[in-house]
Amino acid sequence: MSGSGAPTTGDIDGRGLDVVIIAGTWHDVITNGLIAGAERVLNDAKATHRLVRVPGSFELALAAQAAFAGGADAVVALGVIIRGGTPHFEYVSAATTDGLTRVALDAGKPVGFGVLTLDDEQQGLDRAGLEGSKEDKGAEAADAALRTALLVRELRG
């Protein structure tokens, strides 16, 4: 988790892009940090955006699909999945990742992946962009969504 090798972020002109942030409601402190980071990047880029909350990470894919059907240029998917003592973690993590990947490919539009899959809560606090956090995965997911939306727009001419 050193952040070593992370891409440069920021300095994006997102005017004309409509982005939907979709966030789960589990682990509110971590999720709210992710949302704040994503909103900061989108505001700095001057992209139009709105926030939608879903019950959990499993529901992110369906909401992303609906956002694209409604005309969104990109989605920023934010969630927190913490390993417990049952295989539930593996099922939800895989289904969320696979679902968001499928939605992005089917829509031909980017999903910024800000779903944290963690062993414990502290790992999430370290990545949530909060005061004292080492990383800001919400900001990184929004940055990736914007950059990819602009690239897709350019490639399609």
N, CA and C of each residue as an Amber inpcrd file, in Angstrom:
protein
   471
   0.8120000  -1.1890000   0.0000000   0.0000000   0.0000000   0.0000000
   0.8520000   1.2480000   0.0000000   2.0050000   1.1970000  -0.5560000
   2.8990000   2.3420000  -0.5450000   2.4650000   3.4370000  -1.5020000
   1.6150000   3.1080000  -2.4480000   1.2550000   4.0780000  -3.4710000
   2.3180000   4.1620000  -4.5390000   3.3820000   3.4040000  -4.3870000
   4.4670000   3.3880000  -5.3540000   3.9570000   2.9740000  -6.7190000
   4.2920000   3.7670000  -7.7190000   3.8560000   3.4470000  -9.0730000
   2.4920000   3.9940000  -9.4350000   1.8450000   4.7100000  -8.5310000
   0.5140000   5.2600000  -8.8090000   0.6020000   6.3060000  -9.9200000
  -0.4180000   6.3690000 -10.7890000  -0.3970000   7.3670000 -11.8610000
  -0.5920000   8.7770000 -11.3180000  -0.1530000   9.7430000 -12.1000000
  -0.3870000  11.1400000 -11.7750000  -1.8750000  11.4280000 -11.9580000
  -2.4370000  12.1750000 -11.0440000  -3.8560000  12.5230000 -11.1390000
  -4.0100000  14.0310000 -11.1840000  -5.2100000  14.4770000 -11.5400000
  -5.5170000  15.8990000 -11.5580000  -5.3330000  16.5130000 -12.9320000
  -5.6030000  17.8040000 -13.0170000  -5.4520000  18.5820000 -14.2380000
  -6.2190000  17.9740000 -15.4150000  -7.5230000  17.7870000 -15.2130000
  -8.3980000  17.2190000 -16.2460000  -9.4980000  18.2300000 -16.5360000
  -9.8290000  18.3860000 -17.8110000 -10.9750000  19.2140000 -18.1980000
 -12.1430000  18.2800000 -18.4720000 -13.0420000  18.1830000 -17.5100000
 -14.1820000  17.2860000 -17.6320000 -15.4610000  17.9820000 -18.0400000
 -15.3480000  19.2340000 -18.5040000 -16.5620000  19.9510000 -18.9320000
 -17.2450000  19.1720000 -20.0450000 -18.5600000  19.0830000 -19.9440000
 -19.3400000  18.3490000 -20.9360000 -19.5260000  16.8820000 -20.6000000
 -18.9010000  16.4110000 -19.5320000 -19.0840000  15.0200000 -19.1180000
 -20.1010000  14.9460000 -17.9920000 -20.9780000  13.9590000 -18.0810000
 -21.9720000  13.6950000 -17.0420000 -21.5460000  12.4230000 -16.3220000
 -21.2250000  12.5480000 -15.0440000 -20.7070000  11.4350000 -14.2580000
 -21.6470000  11.1620000 -13.0880000 -21.9000000   9.8830000 -12.8460000
 -22.6980000   9.4840000 -11.6990000 -21.7840000   8.7490000 -10.7230000
 -21.7500000   9.2570000  -9.4970000 -21.0700000   8.5600000  -8.4040000
 -22.0980000   7.6490000  -7.7720000 -21.7730000   6.3760000  -7.6740000
 -22.6670000   5.4130000  -7.0390000 -21.9180000   4.8110000  -5.8670000
 -22.4760000   4.9360000  -4.6800000 -21.7750000   4.4940000  -3.4790000
 -22.6710000   3.6330000  -2.6020000 -22.0750000   2.6050000  -2.0530000
 -22.7730000   1.7580000  -1.0940000 -22.9480000   2.4910000   0.2250000
 -23.7050000   1.8860000   1.1080000 -23.9860000   2.5200000   2.3920000
 -23.3010000   1.8300000   3.5700000 -22.5840000   0.7560000   3.3280000
 -21.8470000   0.0870000   4.3960000 -20.5910000   0.8890000   4.7430000
 -20.1850000   0.8350000   6.0000000 -18.9380000   1.4500000   6.4810000
 -18.8960000   2.9320000   6.1080000 -19.8220000   3.6580000   6.6940000
 -20.1020000   5.0500000   6.3380000 -18.8830000   5.9760000   6.4080000
 -18.0560000   5.8680000   7.4100000 -16.9110000   6.7770000   7.5340000
 -15.9880000   6.6050000   6.3310000 -15.6820000   5.3580000   5.9900000
 -14.8020000   5.0890000   4.8520000 -15.4770000   5.5270000   3.5570000
 -16.7360000   5.1390000   3.3850000 -17.4560000   5.4670000   2.1510000
 -17.5860000   6.9720000   1.9720000 -17.8750000   7.6880000   3.0390000
 -17.9910000   9.1500000   2.9320000 -16.6620000   9.7760000   2.5350000
 -15.5490000   9.2220000   3.0030000 -14.2370000   9.6990000   2.5640000
 -14.0220000   9.4650000   1.0800000 -14.4100000   8.2810000   0.6030000
 -14.2950000   7.9790000  -0.8300000 -15.1350000   8.9470000  -1.6600000
 -16.3520000   9.1940000  -1.2100000 -17.2500000  10.1170000  -1.9210000
 -16.6330000  11.5180000  -1.9820000 -16.1050000  11.9850000  -0.8630000
 -15.5190000  13.3330000  -0.8210000 -14.3600000  13.4460000  -1.8110000
 -13.5320000  12.4270000  -1.8930000 -12.4220000  12.4560000  -2.8410000
 -12.8970000  12.4820000  -4.2780000 -13.8980000  11.6570000  -4.5880000
 -14.4460000  11.6250000  -5.9480000 -15.0810000  12.9690000  -6.3080000
 -15.8680000  13.5220000  -5.3970000 -16.5160000  14.8040000  -5.6680000
 -15.5040000  15.9210000  -5.8740000 -14.4310000  15.9050000  -5.1040000
 -13.3890000  16.9270000  -5.2490000 -12.7720000  16.8810000  -6.6480000
 -12.4400000  15.6800000  -7.1190000 -11.8500000  15.5390000  -8.4580000
 -12.8300000  15.9900000  -9.5280000 -14.0810000  15.5950000  -9.4090000
 -15.0830000  15.9630000 -10.4220000 -15.3590000  17.4580000 -10.4020000
 -15.3980000  18.0520000  -9.2250000 -15.5720000  19.5100000  -9.1310000
 -14.3870000  20.2440000  -9.7430000 -13.1770000  19.7890000  -9.4270000
 -11.9790000  20.4260000  -9.9810000 -11.9570000  20.3380000 -11.5060000
 -12.4690000  19.2250000 -12.0420000 -12.4910000  19.0210000 -13.4970000
 -13.6880000  19.7110000 -14.1570000 -14.5860000  20.2560000 -13.3440000
 -15.7940000  20.9290000 -13.8330000 -16.7210000  19.9760000 -14.5950000
 -16.7330000  18.7060000 -14.1810000 -17.6570000  17.7280000 -14.7600000
 -18.9850000  17.8140000 -14.0230000 -20.0600000  17.6320000 -14.7500000
 -21.3810000  17.5320000 -14.1280000 -21.4560000  16.1890000 -13.4280000
 -21.9460000  16.1910000 -12.1890000 -22.0270000  14.9160000 -11.4750000
 -23.1380000  14.9310000 -10.4420000 -23.5280000  13.7280000 -10.0740000
 -24.5100000  13.5540000  -9.0050000 -24.1720000  12.2690000  -8.2500000
 -24.6700000  12.1870000  -7.0370000 -24.4160000  11.0560000  -6.1580000
 -25.6790000  10.2350000  -5.9950000 -25.5320000   8.9220000  -6.1100000
 -26.6200000   7.9780000  -5.8750000 -26.1130000   6.9690000  -4.8600000
 -26.9130000   6.6470000  -3.8490000 -26.5300000   5.6510000  -2.8460000
 -27.3150000   4.3620000  -3.0850000 -26.6240000   3.2540000  -2.9250000
 -27.2280000   1.9260000  -3.0360000 -26.9710000   1.1750000  -1.7280000
 -27.7510000   0.1210000  -1.4550000 -27.5770000  -0.5640000  -0.1760000
 -26.1650000  -1.0960000   0.0720000 -25.5540000  -1.7180000  -0.9210000
 -24.2310000  -2.2960000  -0.7280000 -23.4850000  -2.4140000  -2.0360000
 -22.3040000  -2.9990000  -1.9820000 -21.4640000  -3.1060000  -3.1740000
 -22.0780000  -3.9950000  -4.2490000 -22.7950000  -5.0170000  -3.8430000
 -23.4160000  -5.9160000  -4.8130000 -24.3520000  -5.1640000  -5.7560000
 -24.9940000  -4.1270000  -5.2750000 -25.9700000  -3.3610000  -6.0610000
 -25.3450000  -2.3160000  -6.9770000 -24.0510000  -2.1180000  -6.9030000
 -23.3900000  -1.0990000  -7.7200000 -23.5540000  -1.3400000  -9.2170000
 -23.4460000  -2.5830000  -9.6510000 -23.4830000  -2.8820000 -11.0960000
 -24.8310000  -2.5210000 -11.7110000 -25.9110000  -2.8980000 -11.0620000
 -27.2380000  -2.5890000 -11.6150000 -27.4620000  -1.0780000 -11.6570000
 -27.0450000  -0.3840000 -10.6100000 -27.2040000   1.0710000 -10.6000000
 -26.3330000   1.7170000 -11.6870000 -25.1330000   1.1800000 -11.9080000
 -24.2740000   1.7010000 -12.9740000 -24.9250000   1.4880000 -14.3320000
 -25.5090000   0.3350000 -14.5280000 -26.2040000   0.0470000 -15.7850000
 -27.3380000   1.0520000 -16.0090000 -28.0880000   1.3470000 -14.9660000
 -29.1790000   2.3160000 -15.0650000 -28.6520000   3.7240000 -15.3500000
 -27.5240000   4.0720000 -14.7370000 -26.9270000   5.3970000 -14.9760000
 -26.5330000   5.5350000 -16.4400000 -25.9500000   4.5020000 -17.0120000
 -25.5790000   4.5580000 -18.4240000 -26.8170000   4.6150000 -19.3140000
 -27.8410000   3.8690000 -18.9680000 -29.0930000   3.9110000 -19.7340000
 -29.7020000   5.3090000 -19.6830000 -29.4430000   6.0320000 -18.5850000
 -29.9400000   7.3980000 -18.4320000 -29.0490000   8.4480000 -19.0790000
 -27.9650000   8.0260000 -19.7300000 -27.1350000   8.9620000 -20.4690000
 -25.8110000   9.3380000 -19.8410000 -25.4500000   8.7620000 -18.7070000
 -24.1690000   9.1040000 -18.0730000 -23.0070000   8.7460000 -18.9940000
 -21.9820000   9.5740000 -18.9650000 -20.7600000   9.3150000 -19.7280000
 -19.7970000   8.4140000 -18.9670000 -19.9000000   8.4390000 -17.6400000
 -19.0240000   7.6300000 -16.7980000 -19.6940000   7.4190000 -15.4470000
 -19.2490000   6.3900000 -14.7680000 -19.7080000   6.0850000 -13.4120000
 -18.4790000   5.9510000 -12.5330000 -18.5980000   6.4160000 -11.3060000
 -17.5870000   6.1680000 -10.2800000 -18.2670000   5.2810000  -9.2430000
 -17.8240000   4.0380000  -9.1560000 -18.4150000   3.0620000  -8.2400000
 -17.5730000   2.9860000  -6.9690000 -18.2110000   3.2500000  -5.8320000
 -17.5100000   3.2820000  -4.5510000 -18.1780000   2.3360000  -3.5650000
 -17.3840000   1.5030000  -2.9430000 -17.9270000   0.5790000  -1.9580000
 -16.8340000   0.0590000  -1.0510000 -17.2590000  -0.6020000   0.0040000
 -16.3430000  -1.1600000   0.9890000 -16.8010000  -2.5730000   1.3140000
 -15.9060000  -3.5350000   1.0970000 -16.1830000  -4.9320000   1.4270000
 -15.0510000  -5.3900000   2.3370000 -15.4090000  -5.7570000   3.5760000
 -14.3980000  -6.1730000   4.5440000 -14.5430000  -7.6730000   4.8050000
 -13.4120000  -8.3610000   4.7270000 -13.3720000  -9.8070000   4.9250000
 -13.9110000 -10.1610000   6.3140000 -14.7170000 -11.1780000   6.3400000
 -15.2220000 -11.6980000   7.6170000 -14.8150000 -13.1500000   7.7530000
 -15.5340000 -13.8750000   8.5490000 -15.1870000 -15.2590000   8.8110000
 -15.8710000 -16.2660000   7.9050000 -16.5900000 -15.7970000   6.8860000
 -17.2920000 -16.6940000   5.9680000 -16.8650000 -16.3930000   4.5390000
 -17.2090000 -17.2630000   3.5880000 -16.8460000 -17.0200000   2.1830000
 -17.6220000 -15.8650000   1.5350000 -18.5300000 -15.2420000   2.2580000
 -19.3440000 -14.1500000   1.7330000 -18.4720000 -13.0770000   1.0640000
 -17.3420000 -12.7450000   1.6610000 -16.4250000 -11.7330000   1.1260000
 -16.0300000 -12.0520000  -0.3140000 -15.6120000 -13.2890000  -0.5530000
 -15.1700000 -13.6890000  -1.8910000 -16.3080000 -13.5870000  -2.8960000
 -17.5080000 -14.0100000  -2.5120000 -18.6460000 -13.9770000  -3.4250000
 -19.0290000 -12.5420000  -3.7820000 -19.1280000 -11.6970000  -2.7820000
 -19.5350000 -10.3120000  -3.0310000 -18.4430000  -9.5640000  -3.8010000
 -17.1820000  -9.7610000  -3.4420000 -16.0940000  -9.0880000  -4.1440000
 -16.0560000  -9.4880000  -5.6160000 -16.1530000 -10.7820000  -5.8840000
 -16.1080000 -11.2680000  -7.2720000 -17.3260000 -10.7960000  -8.0610000
 -18.5020000 -10.9040000  -7.4690000 -19.7200000 -10.4950000  -8.1750000
 -19.7020000  -9.0000000  -8.4730000 -19.2370000  -8.2050000  -7.5360000
 -19.1710000  -6.7540000  -7.7350000 -18.1980000  -6.3990000  -8.8470000
 -17.0160000  -6.9750000  -8.7940000 -15.9970000  -6.7030000  -9.8090000
 -16.4580000  -7.1680000 -11.1810000 -16.9400000  -8.3920000 -11.2560000
 -17.4060000  -8.9320000 -12.5410000 -18.5910000  -8.1410000 -13.0820000
 -19.5230000  -7.7810000 -12.2030000 -20.6970000  -7.0270000 -12.6390000
 -20.3370000  -5.6580000 -13.1840000 -19.4600000  -4.9460000 -12.4880000
 -19.0600000  -3.6200000 -12.9550000 -18.2700000  -3.7000000 -14.2560000
 -17.4510000  -4.7200000 -14.3920000 -16.7060000  -4.9130000 -15.6340000
 -17.6690000  -5.1600000 -16.7880000 -18.6410000  -6.0200000 -16.5750000
 -19.6090000  -6.3240000 -17.6260000 -20.4070000  -5.0900000 -18.0170000
 -20.8400000  -4.3200000 -17.0390000 -21.6090000  -3.1030000 -17.3240000
 -20.7780000  -2.1370000 -18.1650000 -19.5160000  -1.9360000 -17.7880000
 -18.6560000  -1.0160000 -18.5420000 -18.4810000  -1.4940000 -19.9790000
 -18.2160000  -2.7650000 -20.1610000 -18.0120000  -3.2910000 -21.5100000
 -19.2930000  -3.2540000 -22.3260000 -20.4230000  -3.6120000 -21.7150000
 -21.6960000  -3.5810000 -22.4350000 -22.0660000  -2.1640000 -22.8540000
 -21.7960000  -1.1960000 -21.9770000 -22.1350000   0.1970000 -22.2710000
 -21.0800000   0.8650000 -23.1490000 -19.8730000   0.3350000 -23.1350000
 -18.7770000   0.9930000 -23.8400000 -18.3910000   2.3000000 -23.1830000
 -18.5970000   2.3630000 -21.8720000 -18.3070000   3.5710000 -21.0960000
 -17.5930000   3.1710000 -19.8170000 -16.7910000   4.0770000 -19.2570000
 -15.9660000   3.7010000 -18.1120000 -16.6790000   3.6870000 -16.7680000
 -16.2270000   2.7460000 -15.9590000 -16.5910000   2.7020000 -14.5480000
 -15.2950000   2.8730000 -13.7600000 -15.1770000   3.9680000 -13.0490000
 -14.0440000   4.1530000 -12.1510000 -14.2520000   3.2530000 -10.9520000
 -13.3120000   2.3430000 -10.7280000 -13.4730000   1.3030000  -9.7120000
 -12.8790000   1.7480000  -8.3880000 -13.7490000   2.1310000  -7.4810000
 -13.3430000   2.5460000  -6.1490000 -13.9570000   1.6600000  -5.0830000
 -13.9930000   0.3650000  -5.3590000 -14.5150000  -0.6000000  -4.3960000
 -13.3310000  -1.1690000  -3.6310000 -13.3050000  -0.9100000  -2.3480000
 -12.2080000  -1.3880000  -1.5200000 -12.5300000  -2.7880000  -1.0080000
 -11.6350000  -3.7240000  -1.2390000 -11.7570000  -5.0800000  -0.7150000
 -10.6610000  -5.2320000   0.3350000 -11.0720000  -5.3580000   1.5780000
 -10.1590000  -5.1660000   2.7040000 -10.1600000  -6.3440000   3.6650000
  -9.0520000  -6.4880000   4.3620000  -8.9800000  -7.4730000   5.4400000
  -9.5280000  -6.9150000   6.7410000  -9.4200000  -5.5880000   6.9190000
  -9.9200000  -4.9750000   8.1540000 -10.2580000  -3.5040000   7.8940000
 -10.9380000  -2.9210000   8.8540000 -11.3970000  -1.5370000   8.7130000
 -10.2380000  -0.5500000   8.5730000  -9.1290000  -0.7890000   9.2560000
  -8.0000000   0.1350000   9.2020000  -7.4720000   0.2900000   7.7810000
  -7.4540000  -0.7850000   7.0220000  -7.0160000  -0.6830000   5.6280000
  -7.9090000   0.2840000   4.8550000  -9.1990000   0.2910000   5.1300000
 -10.1150000   1.2220000   4.4820000  -9.8670000   2.6480000   4.9040000
  -9.6350000   2.8570000   6.1880000  -9.3420000   4.2050000   6.6860000
  -8.0570000   4.7400000   6.0610000  -7.0960000   3.8480000   5.8210000
  -5.8400000   4.2560000   5.1930000  -6.0000000   4.6290000   3.7270000
  -7.0750000   4.2000000   3.0870000  -7.2730000   4.4110000   1.6500000
  -8.4050000   5.3820000   1.3140000  -9.0980000   5.8730000   2.3290000
 -10.3300000   6.6310000   2.1150000 -10.1450000   8.1200000   1.8630000
  -8.9140000   8.6130000   1.8930000  -8.7140000  10.0390000   1.6670000
  -9.0760000  10.9010000   2.8600000  -9.1850000  10.2840000   4.0140000
  -9.4860000  11.0220000   5.2390000  -8.2110000  11.6470000   5.7980000
  -8.3570000  12.5460000   6.7500000  -7.1750000  13.1040000   7.3930000
  -6.3590000  11.9540000   7.9750000  -5.0990000  11.8990000   7.5990000
  -4.2280000  10.8280000   8.0550000  -4.1840000   9.6150000   7.1330000
  -5.0530000   9.5800000   6.1070000  -5.0330000   8.4700000   5.1440000
  -3.7850000   8.5560000   4.2800000  -3.3230000   7.4000000   3.8460000
  -2.1490000   7.3300000   2.9770000  -2.5300000   7.4370000   1.5060000
  -3.7750000   7.1010000   1.1900000  -4.2440000   7.1130000  -0.1960000
  -5.6590000   7.6780000  -0.2550000  -6.0800000   8.0300000  -1.4700000
  -7.4280000   8.5550000  -1.6950000  -8.0250000   7.8240000  -2.8910000
  -8.5640000   6.6470000  -2.6270000  -9.0590000   5.7890000  -3.7040000
 -10.3220000   6.3410000  -4.3620000 -11.1130000   7.1520000  -3.6720000
 -12.2650000   7.7970000  -4.2990000 -11.8170000   8.7860000  -5.3590000
 -10.8020000   9.5720000  -5.0380000 -10.2470000  10.5240000  -5.9990000
  -9.6340000   9.7880000  -7.1820000  -8.9050000   8.7180000  -6.9110000
  -8.2790000   7.9550000  -7.9930000  -9.3230000   7.3410000  -8.9230000
 -10.4130000   6.8340000  -8.3640000 -11.4690000   6.2320000  -9.1920000
 -12.1320000   7.2820000 -10.0730000 -12.3850000   8.4700000  -9.5250000
 -12.9920000   9.5440000 -10.3160000 -12.0470000  10.0130000 -11.4150000
 -10.7840000  10.1360000 -11.0850000  -9.7820000  10.5450000 -12.0620000
  -9.7290000   9.5300000 -13.2180000  -9.7110000   8.2500000 -12.8850000
  -9.6620000   7.2070000 -13.9140000 -10.9060000   7.2400000 -14.7930000
 -12.0710000   7.4440000 -14.1830000 -13.3140000   7.5050000 -14.9590000
 -13.3000000   8.6770000 -15.9300000 -12.8650000   9.8410000 -15.4630000
 -12.8040000  11.0190000 -16.3300000 -11.8240000  10.8230000 -17.4800000
 -10.6220000  10.3700000 -17.1530000  -9.6040000  10.1830000 -18.1930000
 -10.0590000   9.1700000 -19.2450000 -10.7050000   8.1030000 -18.7900000
 -11.1490000   7.0850000 -19.7330000 -12.3310000   7.5760000 -20.5520000
 -13.2370000   8.3310000 -19.9540000 -14.3590000   8.8870000 -20.7200000
 -13.8490000   9.8160000 -21.8200000 -12.8590000  10.6280000 -21.4960000
 -12.2910000  11.5240000 -22.5050000 -11.5760000  10.7320000 -23.6010000
 -10.8770000   9.6870000 -23.2390000 -10.1990000   8.8410000 -24.2160000
 -11.1990000   8.1480000 -25.1320000 -12.2580000   7.6020000 -24.5480000
 -13.2900000   6.9350000 -25.3620000 -13.9240000   7.9180000 -26.3200000
 -14.2070000   9.1170000 -25.8360000 -14.7820000  10.1590000 -26.6970000
 -13.8390000  10.4700000 -27.8640000 -12.5610000  10.5950000 -27.5870000
 -11.5590000  10.8920000 -28.6180000 -11.4450000   9.7430000 -29.6290000
 -11.4060000   8.5260000 -29.1560000 -11.2570000   7.3720000 -30.0370000
 -12.4620000   7.1750000 -30.9580000 -13.6240000   7.5540000 -30.4630000
 -14.8420000   7.4070000 -31.2610000 -15.0350000   8.5810000 -32.2220000
 -14.2400000   9.6230000 -32.0100000 -14.2770000  10.7890000 -32.8810000
 -15.5920000  11.4140000 -32.9350000
